[in-house]
CSV table of N, CA and C in Angstrom, one decimal:
chain,number,residue,atom,x,y,z
A,13,MET,N,9.6,-19.2,9.6
A,13,MET,CA,11.0,-19.3,9.3
A,13,MET,C,11.8,-19.8,10.5
A,14,ASN,N,12.5,-20.9,10.4
A,14,ASN,CA,13.3,-21.4,11.6
A,14,ASN,C,14.7,-21.0,11.3
A,15,VAL,N,15.2,-20.0,12.0
A,15,VAL,CA,16.5,-19.4,11.7
A,15,VAL,C,17.4,-19.6,12.9
A,16,GLN,N,18.6,-20.1,12.7
A,16,GLN,CA,19.6,-20.2,13.8
A,16,GLN,C,20.9,-19.6,13.4
A,17,CYS,N,21.7,-19.1,14.3
A,17,CYS,CA,23.0,-18.6,14.0
A,17,CYS,C,24.0,-19.7,13.9
A,18,ARG,N,25.1,-19.5,13.1
A,18,ARG,CA,26.1,-20.5,12.9
A,18,ARG,C,27.4,-19.8,12.6
A,19,ILE,N,28.6,-20.4,12.9
A,19,ILE,CA,29.8,-19.8,12.5
A,19,ILE,C,30.7,-20.8,11.6
A,20,ILE,N,31.4,-20.2,10.8
A,20,ILE,CA,32.4,-20.9,10.0
A,20,ILE,C,33.7,-20.2,10.3
A,21,LYS,N,34.8,-20.9,10.7
A,21,LYS,CA,36.1,-20.2,10.9
A,21,LYS,C,36.8,-20.5,9.6
A,22,ILE,N,37.4,-19.5,9.0
A,22,ILE,CA,38.1,-19.7,7.8
A,22,ILE,C,39.6,-19.5,8.0
A,23,ASN,N,40.4,-20.4,7.8
A,23,ASN,CA,41.8,-20.3,7.9
A,23,ASN,C,42.3,-19.7,6.6
A,24,ASP,N,42.6,-18.4,6.5
A,24,ASP,CA,42.9,-17.7,5.3
A,24,ASP,C,44.2,-18.1,4.7
A,25,LYS,N,45.1,-18.8,5.5
A,25,LYS,CA,46.4,-19.3,4.9
A,25,LYS,C,46.2,-20.5,4.0
A,26,LYS,N,45.3,-21.4,4.4
A,26,LYS,CA,45.0,-22.6,3.6
A,26,LYS,C,43.7,-22.6,3.0
A,27,GLY,N,42.8,-21.6,3.3
A,27,GLY,CA,41.5,-21.6,2.7
A,27,GLY,C,40.6,-22.7,3.3
A,28,LEU,N,40.9,-23.2,4.5
A,28,LEU,CA,40.1,-24.2,5.1
A,28,LEU,C,38.9,-23.6,5.8
A,29,ILE,N,37.8,-24.4,5.7
A,29,ILE,CA,36.6,-24.0,6.4
A,29,ILE,C,36.2,-25.0,7.5
A,30,LYS,N,36.0,-24.5,8.7
A,30,LYS,CA,35.6,-25.4,9.8
A,30,LYS,C,34.2,-25.1,10.2
A,31,LEU,N,33.3,-26.0,10.1
A,31,LEU,CA,31.9,-25.7,10.6
A,31,LEU,C,31.9,-26.0,12.1
A,32,THR,N,31.3,-25.1,12.8
A,32,THR,CA,31.1,-25.3,14.3
A,32,THR,C,29.6,-25.2,14.6
A,33,ASN,N,29.3,-25.0,15.8
A,33,ASN,CA,27.9,-25.0,16.2
A,33,ASN,C,27.1,-23.9,15.5
A,34,LYS,N,25.7,-24.0,15.6
A,34,LYS,CA,24.9,-23.0,14.8
A,34,LYS,C,24.6,-21.7,15.6
A,35,ASN,N,25.3,-21.5,16.7
A,35,ASN,CA,25.0,-20.3,17.5
A,35,ASN,C,26.2,-19.4,17.6
A,36,GLU,N,27.0,-19.3,16.5
A,36,GLU,CA,28.2,-18.5,16.6
A,36,GLU,C,28.3,-17.6,15.3
A,37,ILE,N,29.3,-16.8,15.2
A,37,ILE,CA,29.5,-15.9,14.1
A,37,ILE,C,30.6,-16.4,13.2
A,38,LYS,N,30.5,-16.1,11.9
A,38,LYS,CA,31.5,-16.6,11.0
A,38,LYS,C,32.7,-15.6,11.0
A,39,LEU,N,33.9,-16.1,10.8
A,39,LEU,CA,35.1,-15.2,10.8
A,39,LEU,C,35.7,-15.3,9.4
A,40,PHE,N,36.1,-14.2,8.9
A,40,PHE,CA,36.8,-14.2,7.6
A,40,PHE,C,37.9,-13.2,7.7
A,41,GLN,N,39.2,-13.6,7.6
A,41,GLN,CA,40.3,-12.7,7.8
A,41,GLN,C,40.2,-11.9,9.0
A,42,ASN,N,39.9,-12.6,10.1
A,42,ASN,CA,39.7,-12.0,11.5
A,42,ASN,C,38.6,-11.0,11.5
A,43,GLU,N,37.7,-11.0,10.6
A,43,GLU,CA,36.5,-10.1,10.6
A,43,GLU,C,35.3,-10.9,10.8
A,44,GLN,N,34.3,-10.4,11.6
A,44,GLN,CA,33.1,-11.2,11.8
A,44,GLN,C,32.1,-10.9,10.7
A,45,ILE,N,31.4,-12.0,10.3
A,45,ILE,CA,30.3,-11.9,9.4
A,45,ILE,C,29.1,-12.6,10.0
A,46,ARG,N,28.1,-11.8,10.3
A,46,ARG,CA,27.0,-12.4,11.0
A,46,ARG,C,26.2,-13.2,10.0
A,47,THR,N,25.7,-14.4,10.5
A,47,THR,CA,25.0,-15.3,9.7
A,47,THR,C,23.8,-15.9,10.4
A,48,LYS,N,22.8,-16.4,9.7
A,48,LYS,CA,21.7,-17.1,10.3
A,48,LYS,C,21.4,-18.3,9.4
A,49,TRP,N,21.1,-19.4,10.0
A,49,TRP,CA,20.8,-20.6,9.2
A,49,TRP,C,19.3,-20.7,9.1
A,50,ASP,N,18.8,-20.9,7.9
A,50,ASP,CA,17.3,-21.1,7.7
A,50,ASP,C,17.1,-22.6,7.4
A,51,SER,N,16.5,-23.4,8.3
A,51,SER,CA,16.4,-24.8,8.0
A,51,SER,C,15.3,-25.1,7.0
A,52,GLU,N,14.4,-24.1,6.7
A,52,GLU,CA,13.4,-24.4,5.6
A,52,GLU,C,14.1,-24.4,4.3
A,53,ILE,N,15.0,-23.5,4.0
A,53,ILE,CA,15.6,-23.4,2.7
A,53,ILE,C,17.0,-24.1,2.7
A,54,GLU,N,17.4,-24.6,3.9
A,54,GLU,CA,18.7,-25.2,4.1
A,54,GLU,C,19.8,-24.4,3.5
A,55,ASP,N,19.9,-23.2,4.0
A,55,ASP,CA,20.9,-22.3,3.5
A,55,ASP,C,21.2,-21.2,4.6
A,56,TYR,N,22.3,-20.6,4.5
A,56,TYR,CA,22.6,-19.5,5.4
A,56,TYR,C,22.1,-18.2,4.8
A,57,TYR,N,21.8,-17.2,5.7
A,57,TYR,CA,21.7,-15.8,5.4
A,57,TYR,C,22.9,-15.1,5.9
A,58,PHE,N,23.6,-14.3,5.1
A,58,PHE,CA,24.8,-13.6,5.5
A,58,PHE,C,24.4,-12.1,5.5
A,59,SER,N,25.0,-11.4,6.5
A,59,SER,CA,24.8,-10.0,6.6
A,59,SER,C,25.6,-9.4,5.4
A,60,VAL,N,24.9,-8.7,4.5
A,60,VAL,CA,25.5,-8.1,3.4
A,60,VAL,C,26.5,-7.0,3.8
A,61,ILE,N,26.1,-6.2,4.8
A,61,ILE,CA,27.0,-5.1,5.3
A,61,ILE,C,28.3,-5.7,5.7
A,62,ASP,N,28.3,-6.8,6.5
A,62,ASP,CA,29.5,-7.4,7.0
A,62,ASP,C,30.4,-7.9,5.9
A,63,VAL,N,29.8,-8.5,4.8
A,63,VAL,CA,30.6,-9.0,3.7
A,63,VAL,C,31.2,-7.8,2.9
A,64,ILE,N,30.4,-6.8,2.7
A,64,ILE,CA,30.9,-5.6,2.0
A,64,ILE,C,32.1,-5.0,2.8
A,65,ALA,N,31.9,-4.9,4.1
A,65,ALA,CA,33.0,-4.3,4.9
A,65,ALA,C,34.3,-5.1,4.8
A,66,VAL,N,34.2,-6.5,4.7
A,66,VAL,CA,35.4,-7.3,4.6
A,66,VAL,C,36.0,-7.1,3.2
A,67,LEU,N,35.2,-7.2,2.2
A,67,LEU,CA,35.6,-7.1,0.8
A,67,LEU,C,36.2,-5.8,0.4
A,68,THR,N,35.6,-4.7,0.8
A,68,THR,CA,36.0,-3.4,0.4
A,68,THR,C,36.9,-2.6,1.3
A,69,GLU,N,36.9,-3.1,2.6
A,69,GLU,CA,37.6,-2.3,3.7
A,69,GLU,C,37.1,-0.9,3.8
A,70,SER,N,35.9,-0.7,3.4
A,70,SER,CA,35.2,0.6,3.4
A,70,SER,C,35.0,1.1,4.9
A,71,LYS,N,35.2,2.4,5.1
A,71,LYS,CA,34.9,3.0,6.4
A,71,LYS,C,33.5,3.1,6.6
A,72,ASN,N,32.7,3.1,5.6
A,72,ASN,CA,31.2,3.2,5.7
A,72,ASN,C,30.6,2.1,4.8
A,73,PRO,N,30.5,0.9,5.2
A,73,PRO,CA,30.0,-0.2,4.4
A,73,PRO,C,28.5,0.0,4.1
A,74,ASN,N,27.8,0.6,5.1
A,74,ASN,CA,26.3,0.8,4.8
A,74,ASN,C,26.1,1.7,3.6
A,75,ARG,N,26.9,2.7,3.5
A,75,ARG,CA,26.8,3.7,2.3
A,75,ARG,C,27.3,2.9,1.1
A,76,TYR,N,28.3,2.2,1.2
A,76,TYR,CA,28.8,1.4,0.0
A,76,TYR,C,27.8,0.5,-0.5
A,77,TRP,N,27.1,-0.2,0.4
A,77,TRP,CA,26.0,-1.2,0.0
A,77,TRP,C,24.9,-0.4,-0.6
A,78,SER,N,24.5,0.7,-0.1
A,78,SER,CA,23.4,1.5,-0.6
A,78,SER,C,23.7,2.0,-2.0
A,79,ASP,N,24.9,2.5,-2.2
A,79,ASP,CA,25.3,2.9,-3.6
A,79,ASP,C,25.4,1.8,-4.5
A,80,LEU,N,25.9,0.6,-4.1
A,80,LEU,CA,26.0,-0.6,-4.9
A,80,LEU,C,24.6,-1.1,-5.4
A,81,LYS,N,23.6,-1.0,-4.4
A,81,LYS,CA,22.2,-1.4,-4.8
A,81,LYS,C,21.7,-0.5,-5.9
A,82,ILE,N,21.9,0.8,-5.8
A,82,ILE,CA,21.5,1.7,-6.8
A,82,ILE,C,22.1,1.4,-8.2
A,83,LYS,N,23.4,1.2,-8.1
A,83,LYS,CA,24.2,0.9,-9.4
A,83,LYS,C,23.7,-0.4,-10.0
A,84,LEU,N,23.4,-1.4,-9.2
A,84,LEU,CA,22.9,-2.7,-9.7
A,84,LEU,C,21.5,-2.6,-10.3
A,85,LYS,N,20.7,-1.8,-9.7
A,85,LYS,CA,19.3,-1.5,-10.2
A,85,LYS,C,19.4,-0.8,-11.5
A,86,ASP,N,20.3,0.2,-11.6
A,86,ASP,CA,20.4,0.9,-12.9
A,86,ASP,C,21.0,0.1,-14.0
A,87,GLU,N,21.9,-0.8,-13.7
A,87,GLU,CA,22.6,-1.7,-14.7
A,87,GLU,C,21.6,-2.8,-15.2
A,88,SER,N,21.0,-3.5,-14.2
A,88,SER,CA,20.2,-4.6,-14.6
A,88,SER,C,18.8,-4.4,-14.7
A,89,GLY,N,18.3,-3.2,-14.2
A,89,GLY,CA,16.9,-2.9,-14.1
A,89,GLY,C,16.2,-3.7,-13.1
A,90,GLU,N,16.8,-4.5,-12.3
A,90,GLU,CA,16.2,-5.3,-11.3
A,90,GLU,C,16.8,-4.9,-9.9
A,91,PRO,N,15.9,-4.4,-9.0
A,91,PRO,CA,16.4,-4.2,-7.6
A,91,PRO,C,16.6,-5.6,-7.0
A,92,TYR,N,17.3,-5.6,-5.9
A,92,TYR,CA,17.5,-6.9,-5.2
A,92,TYR,C,16.2,-7.1,-4.3
A,93,GLU,N,15.2,-7.5,-5.0
A,93,GLU,CA,13.9,-7.7,-4.3
A,93,GLU,C,13.9,-8.9,-3.3
A,94,ASP,N,14.8,-9.9,-3.6
A,94,ASP,CA,14.9,-11.1,-2.8
A,94,ASP,C,15.7,-10.9,-1.5
A,95,ILE,N,16.4,-9.7,-1.4
A,95,ILE,CA,17.1,-9.4,-0.2
A,95,ILE,C,16.1,-9.2,0.9
A,96,VAL,N,16.3,-9.8,2.0
A,96,VAL,CA,15.4,-9.6,3.1
A,96,VAL,C,16.2,-9.0,4.3
A,97,LYS,N,15.4,-8.6,5.2
A,97,LYS,CA,16.0,-8.0,6.5
A,97,LYS,C,15.7,-9.0,7.6
A,98,LEU,N,16.8,-9.3,8.4
A,98,LEU,CA,16.6,-10.1,9.5
A,98,LEU,C,17.2,-9.4,10.7
A,99,LYS,N,16.7,-9.6,11.9
A,99,LYS,CA,17.4,-9.1,13.1
A,99,LYS,C,18.6,-9.9,13.4
A,100,MET,N,19.7,-9.1,13.6
A,100,MET,CA,21.0,-9.7,13.9
A,100,MET,C,21.6,-8.8,15.0
A,101,PRO,N,22.5,-9.4,15.8
A,101,PRO,CA,23.1,-8.6,16.9
A,101,PRO,C,24.0,-7.5,16.3
A,102,ALA,N,23.8,-6.3,16.7
A,102,ALA,CA,24.7,-5.2,16.3
A,102,ALA,C,25.8,-5.0,17.2
A,103,SER,N,26.7,-4.1,16.8
A,103,SER,CA,27.9,-3.9,17.7
A,103,SER,C,27.6,-3.4,19.1
A,104,ASP,N,26.4,-2.8,19.2
A,104,ASP,CA,26.0,-2.3,20.6
A,104,ASP,C,25.3,-3.4,21.4
A,105,GLY,N,25.2,-4.7,20.8
A,105,GLY,CA,24.6,-5.8,21.4
A,105,GLY,C,23.1,-5.9,21.2
A,106,LYS,N,22.5,-4.9,20.6
A,106,LYS,CA,21.0,-4.9,20.4
A,106,LYS,C,20.8,-5.7,19.1
A,107,MET,N,19.6,-6.2,19.0
A,107,MET,CA,19.2,-6.9,17.8
A,107,MET,C,18.6,-5.9,16.8
A,108,ARG,N,19.2,-5.7,15.6
A,108,ARG,CA,18.8,-4.7,14.7
A,108,ARG,C,18.6,-5.4,13.3
A,109,LEU,N,17.6,-4.8,12.5
A,109,LEU,CA,17.4,-5.3,11.2
A,109,LEU,C,18.6,-5.0,10.3
A,110,THR,N,19.0,-6.0,9.5
A,110,THR,CA,20.1,-5.7,8.5
A,110,THR,C,19.7,-6.5,7.2
A,111,ASP,N,20.2,-6.0,6.1
A,111,ASP,CA,20.0,-6.7,4.8
A,111,ASP,C,20.8,-8.0,4.9
A,112,VAL,N,20.2,-9.1,4.5
A,112,VAL,CA,20.9,-10.4,4.4
A,112,VAL,C,20.6,-11.0,3.0
A,113,ALA,N,21.6,-11.9,2.6
A,113,ALA,CA,21.5,-12.6,1.4
A,113,ALA,C,21.8,-14.1,1.6
A,114,ASN,N,21.2,-14.9,0.8
A,114,ASN,CA,21.5,-16.3,0.9
A,114,ASN,C,22.8,-16.6,0.1
A,115,SER,N,23.3,-17.8,0.1
A,115,SER,CA,24.6,-18.1,-0.6
A,115,SER,C,24.6,-17.7,-2.1
A,116,LYS,N,23.5,-18.0,-2.8
A,116,LYS,CA,23.5,-17.7,-4.2
A,116,LYS,C,23.4,-16.2,-4.4
A,117,GLN,N,22.6,-15.5,-3.7
A,117,GLN,CA,22.5,-14.0,-3.8
A,117,GLN,C,23.8,-13.4,-3.4
A,118,LEU,N,24.5,-13.9,-2.4
A,118,LEU,CA,25.7,-13.3,-1.9
A,118,LEU,C,26.8,-13.4,-3.0
A,119,LEU,N,26.9,-14.5,-3.7
A,119,LEU,CA,27.9,-14.7,-4.8
A,119,LEU,C,27.6,-13.7,-5.9
A,120,ARG,N,26.4,-13.4,-6.2
A,120,ARG,CA,26.1,-12.4,-7.2
A,120,ARG,C,26.5,-11.0,-6.7
A,121,ILE,N,26.3,-10.7,-5.5
A,121,ILE,CA,26.7,-9.4,-4.9
A,121,ILE,C,28.2,-9.3,-4.9
A,122,ILE,N,28.9,-10.3,-4.5
A,122,ILE,CA,30.4,-10.3,-4.5
A,122,ILE,C,30.9,-10.1,-5.9
A,123,GLN,N,30.3,-10.7,-6.9
A,123,GLN,CA,30.8,-10.4,-8.3
A,123,GLN,C,30.6,-9.0,-8.7
A,124,SER,N,29.7,-8.3,-8.1
A,124,SER,CA,29.4,-6.9,-8.5
A,124,SER,C,30.3,-5.9,-7.8
A,125,VAL,N,31.0,-6.3,-6.7
A,125,VAL,CA,31.9,-5.4,-6.0
A,125,VAL,C,33.1,-5.1,-6.8
A,126,PRO,N,33.4,-3.9,-7.2
A,126,PRO,CA,34.6,-3.6,-8.0
A,126,PRO,C,35.9,-3.9,-7.2
């Protein structure tokens, strides 16, 4: 898997998206969303926890995501088996495994957030 980091800066006033180099972090409403580009599938992987944190403003997005996965499994009978873990930089600067989703998976997750 050939994976590279990339950033998109989003101007939330106009909804504009600016693509910059592949070694940065995406920003959404001044919040960081860690991403990695996979050249094999030609799509991004987004940190699910970061997206959940932005959407829900939860104080514990890890717990929110864990509960949401259980809810989705119970409702649809399907766990998110396609969700993979990739190493991404954590707040302490270390590379840690985190759940990531590609664009299509992420849209489904976003639809499921109350």
